[in-house]
Amino acid sequence: MNKLEIMKSSKLRGNVKISGSKNAVLPIIAASILTNEHCFIEDVPDLTDVKNMKDILVNIGVEVDWDKKNKLLDVRADDIKSTDMTCEDIGQKIRASVLMLGPMLSRKGKTKICMPGGCVIGNRPIDLHIKGLTALGAHISMEHGYIEAIAKKLIGAKIYLDFPSVGATENIMMAAVMAEGKTTIENAAIEPEIVDLANFLLKMGADIKGAGTDTIIIEGVSKLHGVRHEIIPDRMEASTFMIAAAITGGDLTIENIILDHVNPIIAKLEESNVTVEANDDRIRVKSNGIIKAVDITTLPFPGFPTDMQAPFMALMSIAEGTSVIVETIFENRFMHVGELIKMGANAKVEGRSCVIVGVNELMGANVYASDLRGGIALLLAGLCAEGKTVINDIKYIERGYEDVVEKFLSIGANIKKY
Ligand code: EPZ
């Protein structure tokens, strides 16, 4: 089990380049099996989630060539040999395997996957995925921990999502692009990753209107062709480094960023007395070390992203004043609070809210990461905590942050992996 050791670090300074987005590349890898031609996906981050998604495709006979040096993934689903993706050692490893339902129904008319387990941030139901795919004509059974889906023919439908689920929107889009007739998704997710997936599908020849709005209209087409597509930058990685500059009183320039994707973080950092200079595809974040407490409520895009709730809580732990953080997206996304308290944070969870009274300084401690964003929050806390912080089980962090140690070392963090 790999660990990270972080010592209190001086002000982080310099430049850091953001990698391609994990949450954009995973659905796009799934979508690449919708054609039997080559799909060249660029700026693919080297993450364990990407490796697991690649392995799922290889296991069913899809040709995947991953040129990690050039961040290029070449996928060719010429002959999908199997529709059974239940091999335990992979199917269970990644929740995003549920995103294979739509593409496999589109391409093969059937599939069998492991039920995506829940995780520490919540039980992660997939009822909205099932509702949408069933509306398109799929018959889906769930038993013995497996999901079996069959659709002799996918026929366009009008689908209303009770919640603007990112994954459900993506699955329905991928099932609808070659269905017969028109599909309307109402109350669709509008996250940037939805738009990136739509752009990928449009390049393949799909007929999609309204991606990025709450109503997406798809006219089914008979065939899709191969494409070349560059993944958008990872807005969560970018936001993480913005918070890292703030928490260490540093001065960082973050390159390869789409400003519209990080507006909530910019707004909240500026409210916290942090200076943000944004231009083109880079952002400079400076802090004089005095952080003011602010309140946040997580919401679907363009609200404050749930994925940045834990990292922002690390910052509020050392702010002047009291901050109230409300988590409205997931029912159990405060697993990091106990670990921050071990480091001296003054925090109290009450239902979906957490009240944090800022302290002068956190203390290094031996802490445990239990999910991706909670793990990176502990890394950020370790950067400003007195003494040594050891983060156990960093596999979660490595799921979503490419070259995380190298990137932090390059801007002056005192960090090592062992
Ligand atoms: C995506 O997860 C992201 N993952 C998550 O990022 C992100 O936190 C989440 O969207 C919200 O923005 C990927 O894109 C791979 P949802 P997803 O469906 O699609 C409930 C990270 O750290 N829901 O929008 O699973 C669900 O329980 C990860 O990078 C249903 O009730 O999120 C949750 O409360 C964590 N029924 C809420 O909706 C469903 O059928 C949001 O889920 C589906 C979801």
XYZ file of C-alpha atoms and ligand atoms in Angstrom:
462
model
C 0.000 0.000 0.000
C 1.733 3.190 -1.150
C 1.817 6.184 1.141
C 2.524 9.886 0.760
C 4.623 11.820 3.244
C 4.055 15.575 3.223
C 5.993 18.071 5.304
C 4.890 21.650 5.843
C 5.792 23.300 2.552
C 6.862 26.809 1.740
C 4.724 28.961 -0.496
C 4.089 26.999 -3.707
C 5.429 28.912 -6.662
C 5.805 28.417 -10.403
C 3.799 26.888 -13.215
C 1.814 23.675 -13.440
C 0.199 22.215 -16.587
C -3.201 20.583 -16.253
C -3.818 17.115 -17.730
C -6.797 15.909 -19.738
C -10.006 15.424 -17.781
C -10.644 12.068 -16.101
C -14.392 12.624 -16.127
C -14.377 13.545 -19.803
C -12.114 10.751 -21.054
C -13.943 7.867 -19.346
C -17.301 8.298 -21.173
C -15.439 9.118 -24.404
C -13.494 5.839 -24.211
C -16.845 4.075 -23.774
C -18.298 5.983 -26.745
C -15.364 5.003 -28.976
C -16.828 1.481 -29.388
C -19.834 2.967 -31.228
C -17.866 2.671 -34.478
C -15.686 -0.054 -36.010
C -13.217 2.584 -37.175
C -10.210 4.051 -35.368
C -10.859 6.643 -32.659
C -7.766 8.656 -31.735
C -8.215 10.274 -28.319
C -5.631 12.917 -27.414
C -4.382 14.340 -24.102
C -5.409 11.177 -22.267
C -4.216 11.300 -18.633
C -2.233 8.354 -17.244
C -4.646 7.330 -14.477
C -5.674 3.999 -12.991
C -9.302 4.686 -13.962
C -8.202 5.073 -17.591
C -6.163 1.851 -17.393
C -9.158 -0.021 -15.975
C -11.459 1.318 -18.688
C -8.915 0.269 -21.328
C -8.728 -3.218 -19.790
C -12.533 -3.544 -19.940
C -12.416 -2.839 -23.688
C -9.477 -5.159 -24.324
C -11.270 -7.917 -22.441
C -14.182 -7.864 -24.912
C -11.900 -7.895 -27.938
C -11.520 -4.197 -28.707
C -8.096 -3.135 -30.040
C -6.628 -0.453 -27.770
C -3.185 1.049 -28.244
C -2.150 3.480 -25.466
C 0.861 5.651 -26.301
C 1.346 7.077 -22.807
C 4.332 9.207 -23.836
C 2.214 11.083 -26.354
C -0.967 10.797 -24.263
C -2.708 9.186 -27.238
C -5.266 6.393 -27.048
C -6.110 4.589 -30.304
C -9.326 2.558 -29.980
C -10.697 0.334 -32.717
C -13.781 -1.692 -31.897
C -13.733 -3.542 -35.207
C -14.838 -6.868 -33.841
C -16.291 -6.926 -30.336
C -15.834 -10.578 -29.429
C -17.825 -10.630 -26.210
C -20.655 -8.741 -24.560
C -19.855 -10.086 -21.105
C -17.875 -7.619 -19.000
C -18.270 -9.355 -15.690
C -14.695 -10.421 -15.132
C -14.466 -9.704 -11.437
C -10.968 -8.341 -11.337
C -11.849 -5.374 -13.539
C -15.603 -4.875 -13.654
C -15.695 -4.139 -9.964
C -12.695 -1.853 -10.000
C -14.292 1.074 -11.689
C -17.729 2.631 -11.442
C -17.425 4.051 -14.930
C -17.952 0.525 -16.317
C -21.653 1.348 -16.036
C -21.047 3.769 -18.913
C -20.542 0.755 -21.174
C -24.282 -0.044 -21.002
C -25.347 2.567 -23.559
C -22.608 1.951 -26.125
C -22.895 -1.849 -25.900
C -26.684 -1.739 -26.348
C -26.147 0.554 -29.336
C -23.465 -1.572 -30.932
C -24.278 -5.160 -29.886
C -27.872 -5.026 -28.595
C -26.903 -6.666 -25.314
C -24.370 -6.698 -22.514
C -23.695 -7.970 -18.995
C -21.730 -5.972 -16.439
C -21.002 -6.158 -12.739
C -23.282 -3.902 -10.743
C -21.129 -0.867 -9.990
C -20.543 -1.042 -6.277
C -21.299 1.935 -4.112
C -18.398 3.811 -2.656
C -17.683 5.797 0.448
C -19.385 8.928 -0.886
C -22.728 7.241 -1.250
C -24.559 4.187 -2.516
C -24.392 5.603 -6.053
C -27.689 4.206 -7.453
C -28.122 3.844 -11.205
C -31.922 3.982 -11.346
C -31.847 6.988 -13.706
C -29.529 5.130 -16.097
C -31.935 2.177 -16.070
C -34.993 4.435 -16.497
C -33.507 6.110 -19.560
C -32.225 2.946 -21.244
C -35.514 1.163 -20.566
C -37.397 4.072 -22.162
C -35.261 3.500 -25.271
C -36.392 -0.125 -25.437
C -33.842 -2.006 -23.355
C -34.830 -4.848 -21.031
C -32.602 -4.689 -17.976
C -32.404 -7.244 -15.164
C -30.281 -6.955 -12.055
C -29.535 -10.109 -10.116
C -26.678 -11.827 -8.340
C -24.696 -8.569 -8.546
C -24.879 -8.411 -12.320
C -26.761 -6.153 -14.720
C -27.966 -7.850 -17.906
C -29.288 -5.544 -20.632
C -30.851 -6.549 -23.943
C -32.365 -4.376 -26.663
C -33.443 -5.916 -29.969
C -33.952 -2.389 -31.213
C -33.389 0.998 -29.593
C -36.172 3.473 -30.362
C -35.988 7.182 -29.560
C -38.000 8.391 -26.582
C -38.687 11.417 -24.401
C -36.853 10.987 -21.106
C -37.109 13.186 -18.029
C -34.315 12.855 -15.472
C -35.501 13.332 -11.887
C -31.977 14.552 -11.142
C -29.491 15.941 -13.711
C -27.275 12.888 -13.359
C -23.988 13.185 -15.286
C -23.600 9.433 -15.846
C -27.233 8.834 -16.736
C -27.160 11.700 -19.262
C -24.009 10.207 -20.823
C -25.389 6.661 -20.966
C -28.652 7.785 -22.550
C -26.804 9.926 -25.113
C -24.634 6.957 -26.140
C -27.681 4.688 -26.459
C -29.703 7.268 -28.396
C -27.210 8.304 -31.097
C -27.995 5.236 -33.271
C -31.518 4.570 -31.998
C -34.412 4.825 -34.438
C -35.949 8.304 -34.325
C -35.733 11.198 -31.906
C -34.700 11.173 -28.250
C -35.233 14.118 -25.933
C -33.453 14.197 -22.576
C -35.076 16.699 -20.223
C -33.384 17.933 -17.050
C -30.123 16.678 -18.549
C -26.779 17.302 -16.847
C -24.985 20.333 -18.290
C -21.437 19.683 -17.015
C -18.511 20.435 -19.395
C -17.832 16.704 -19.630
C -21.302 16.239 -21.186
C -20.419 18.838 -23.840
C -17.069 17.155 -24.529
C -18.799 13.790 -25.012
C -21.359 15.437 -27.319
C -18.563 17.030 -29.357
C -16.876 13.628 -29.691
C -20.155 12.031 -30.836
C -20.905 14.907 -33.246
C -17.489 14.402 -34.870
C -18.421 10.716 -35.257
C -21.496 11.809 -37.226
C -24.144 11.896 -34.508
C -27.028 14.372 -34.628
C -27.134 16.069 -31.197
C -28.543 19.472 -30.264
C -28.598 21.204 -26.892
C -25.639 19.592 -25.134
C -24.713 21.962 -22.316
C -28.343 22.884 -21.777
C -30.936 20.991 -19.732
C -32.654 19.684 -22.877
C -30.696 17.509 -25.287
C -32.289 16.391 -28.573
C -30.779 13.476 -30.481
C -31.856 12.194 -33.910
C -30.637 8.619 -34.378
C -28.297 7.935 -37.304
C -27.487 4.584 -38.884
C -23.705 4.603 -38.536
C -20.904 6.479 -36.793
C -17.316 6.820 -38.037
C -13.891 7.138 -36.477
C -12.568 10.477 -35.161
C -9.648 12.294 -33.654
C -10.526 14.237 -30.476
C -8.604 16.096 -27.779
C -9.950 15.766 -24.230
C -10.772 18.995 -22.358
C -8.495 19.955 -19.436
C -9.391 18.534 -16.033
C -11.277 21.307 -14.216
C -10.993 19.432 -10.919
C -7.215 19.101 -11.153
C -7.000 22.792 -12.087
C -9.200 23.784 -9.146
C -7.108 21.609 -6.827
C -3.907 23.483 -7.743
C -5.713 26.816 -7.382
C -6.611 25.822 -3.823
C -3.030 24.573 -3.254
C -1.710 28.072 -4.061
C -4.212 29.602 -1.635
C -3.564 27.171 1.243
C 0.217 27.762 1.138
C 0.084 31.535 0.580
C 1.785 30.871 -2.734
C 1.796 32.223 -6.270
C 0.979 29.636 -8.960
C 0.291 29.894 -12.674
C -1.955 27.081 -13.815
C -1.775 26.343 -17.544
C -4.155 24.504 -19.890
C -7.454 25.511 -18.339
C -10.891 26.557 -19.637
C -11.917 29.537 -17.521
C -15.672 28.954 -17.802
C -15.171 25.531 -16.251
C -13.726 26.904 -13.007
C -15.829 30.031 -12.403
C -17.293 28.844 -9.045
C -13.788 28.159 -7.704
C -12.528 31.552 -8.916
C -15.491 33.276 -7.261
C -15.089 31.486 -3.921
C -11.308 31.958 -3.823
C -11.707 35.700 -4.477
C -14.310 35.852 -1.683
C -11.685 34.174 0.528
C -9.215 37.037 -0.062
C -7.220 35.174 -2.745
C -6.063 37.039 -5.862
C -6.960 35.396 -9.173
C -5.680 36.743 -12.526
C -7.372 34.850 -15.339
C -6.480 35.152 -19.021
C -6.898 32.899 -22.060
C -5.956 29.376 -21.025
C -4.072 30.123 -17.836
C -4.817 31.383 -14.341
C -2.486 32.965 -11.784
C -3.489 32.443 -8.155
C -1.779 34.417 -5.374
C -2.408 34.530 -1.646
C -0.925 36.651 1.102
C -1.620 33.855 3.533
C -4.723 35.446 5.068
C -7.766 33.357 4.097
C -11.260 34.511 4.953
C -13.959 31.942 5.767
C -16.741 31.626 3.187
C -19.778 29.356 2.888
C -20.277 26.914 0.022
C -23.165 24.770 -1.140
C -22.411 22.104 -3.742
C -24.704 22.082 -6.776
C -24.813 20.685 -10.298
C -22.818 22.743 -12.850
C -22.468 25.727 -12.983
C -22.803 25.637 -9.185
C -19.913 24.858 -6.852
C -18.766 21.324 -7.795
C -19.176 18.542 -5.253
C -15.733 17.224 -6.266
C -14.126 20.375 -4.870
C -16.020 20.303 -1.554
C -13.331 18.355 0.317
C -10.356 20.312 -1.086
C -12.092 23.603 -0.293
C -12.838 22.370 3.234
C -9.102 21.886 3.773
C -8.659 25.578 2.912
C -11.505 26.662 5.198
C -9.876 24.700 8.058
C -7.242 27.445 8.312
C -9.450 30.404 7.379
C -10.291 33.339 9.629
C -13.874 32.849 10.767
C -16.522 30.179 10.421
C -17.526 28.433 7.200
C -20.635 26.362 6.526
C -20.269 23.748 3.785
C -23.433 22.063 2.495
C -23.125 18.917 0.350
C -26.303 18.523 -1.708
C -25.131 16.029 -4.367
C -23.927 12.950 -2.459
C -25.338 11.670 0.788
C -22.074 10.741 2.444
C -19.268 12.939 1.223
C -17.787 14.013 4.551
C -15.444 11.038 5.098
C -12.480 13.419 5.058
C -13.807 15.465 8.012
C -12.652 12.960 10.619
C -9.179 12.924 9.101
C -9.005 16.739 8.997
C -10.047 16.790 12.669
C -7.096 14.449 13.405
C -4.973 17.251 11.882
C -6.464 19.806 14.255
C -9.368 21.112 12.192
C -12.362 22.369 14.165
C -15.227 20.877 12.182
C -18.634 19.446 13.000
C -20.909 17.544 10.655
C -24.643 18.025 11.042
C -26.491 16.011 8.383
C -25.520 17.386 4.978
C -23.787 20.399 6.489
C -20.360 20.794 8.004
C -19.483 23.801 10.164
C -15.767 24.643 10.166
C -14.247 27.153 12.595
C -10.862 28.122 11.170
C -7.758 27.448 13.266
C -4.360 29.139 13.081
C -2.504 26.034 11.990
C -3.173 22.384 11.328
C -0.903 19.638 12.706
C 0.623 16.849 10.645
C -0.857 13.402 11.378
C -1.178 9.849 10.079
C -4.386 9.981 8.011
C -6.355 7.759 5.661
C -7.736 8.586 2.217
C -11.041 6.841 1.521
C -11.953 8.500 -1.765
C -10.313 10.483 -4.523
C -11.191 14.028 -3.535
C -11.010 13.410 0.200
C -7.504 12.087 -0.367
C -6.328 15.168 -2.241
C -7.889 17.356 0.458
C -5.602 15.673 3.005
C -2.609 16.316 0.739
C -3.538 20.023 0.613
C -3.943 20.097 4.392
C -0.536 18.429 4.794
C 1.110 21.210 2.784
C 0.239 23.785 5.440
C 0.228 21.584 8.568
C 3.032 21.830 11.121
C 5.223 18.719 10.991
C 4.727 15.522 8.990
C 1.542 14.178 7.446
C 1.370 10.617 6.168
C -1.504 9.742 3.837
C -2.165 6.018 3.693
C -3.612 4.206 0.692
C -2.972 6.780 -2.004
C -4.472 4.540 -4.722
C -7.557 6.768 -4.552
C -5.526 9.893 -5.303
C -3.750 8.182 -8.197
C -7.163 7.373 -9.735
C -7.681 11.018 -10.566
C -4.407 12.944 -10.451
C -1.753 12.245 -13.076
C 1.888 12.485 -11.855
C 0.587 14.042 -8.633
C 3.902 13.826 -6.719
C 5.986 15.120 -9.629
C 3.639 18.038 -10.221
C 3.621 19.092 -6.559
C 7.416 18.677 -6.264
C 7.857 20.914 -9.332
C 6.151 23.829 -7.557
C 8.022 23.444 -4.266
C 5.967 21.019 -2.205
C 7.827 18.907 0.337
C 6.286 15.557 -0.601
C 7.413 12.003 -1.266
C 5.789 8.690 -2.109
C 6.945 5.459 -0.452
C -19.924 11.998 -12.045
O -20.369 10.891 -11.278
C -18.442 12.131 -11.741
N -17.740 10.919 -12.131
C -18.250 12.390 -10.242
O -16.860 12.602 -10.014
C -19.005 13.666 -9.865
O -18.889 13.882 -8.480
C -20.484 13.500 -10.247
O -20.589 13.205 -11.652
C -21.298 14.763 -9.949
O -20.789 15.828 -10.675
C -17.468 10.703 -13.445
O -17.814 11.491 -14.305
C -16.730 9.439 -13.774
P -24.262 11.670 -10.939
P -21.852 10.283 -11.521
O -24.916 10.553 -11.670
O -22.180 10.310 -12.960
C -27.548 10.385 -7.803
C -14.789 12.276 -8.998
O -14.351 12.498 -7.855
N -27.964 9.430 -8.840
O -24.399 13.059 -11.463
O -21.928 8.983 -10.804
C -26.220 9.987 -7.188
O -26.412 9.052 -6.148
C -16.156 11.666 -9.175
O -14.164 12.537 -10.061
C -29.148 8.714 -8.658
O -29.836 8.869 -7.651
O -22.728 11.369 -10.746
C -25.697 11.291 -6.663
O -26.301 11.561 -5.415
C -16.862 11.407 -7.853
N -29.528 7.825 -9.605
C -26.193 12.303 -7.700
O -27.269 11.660 -8.393
C -28.777 7.616 -10.739
O -29.191 6.792 -11.592
C -25.135 12.719 -8.706
O -24.755 11.580 -9.409
C -27.588 8.346 -10.903
C -27.198 9.252 -9.951
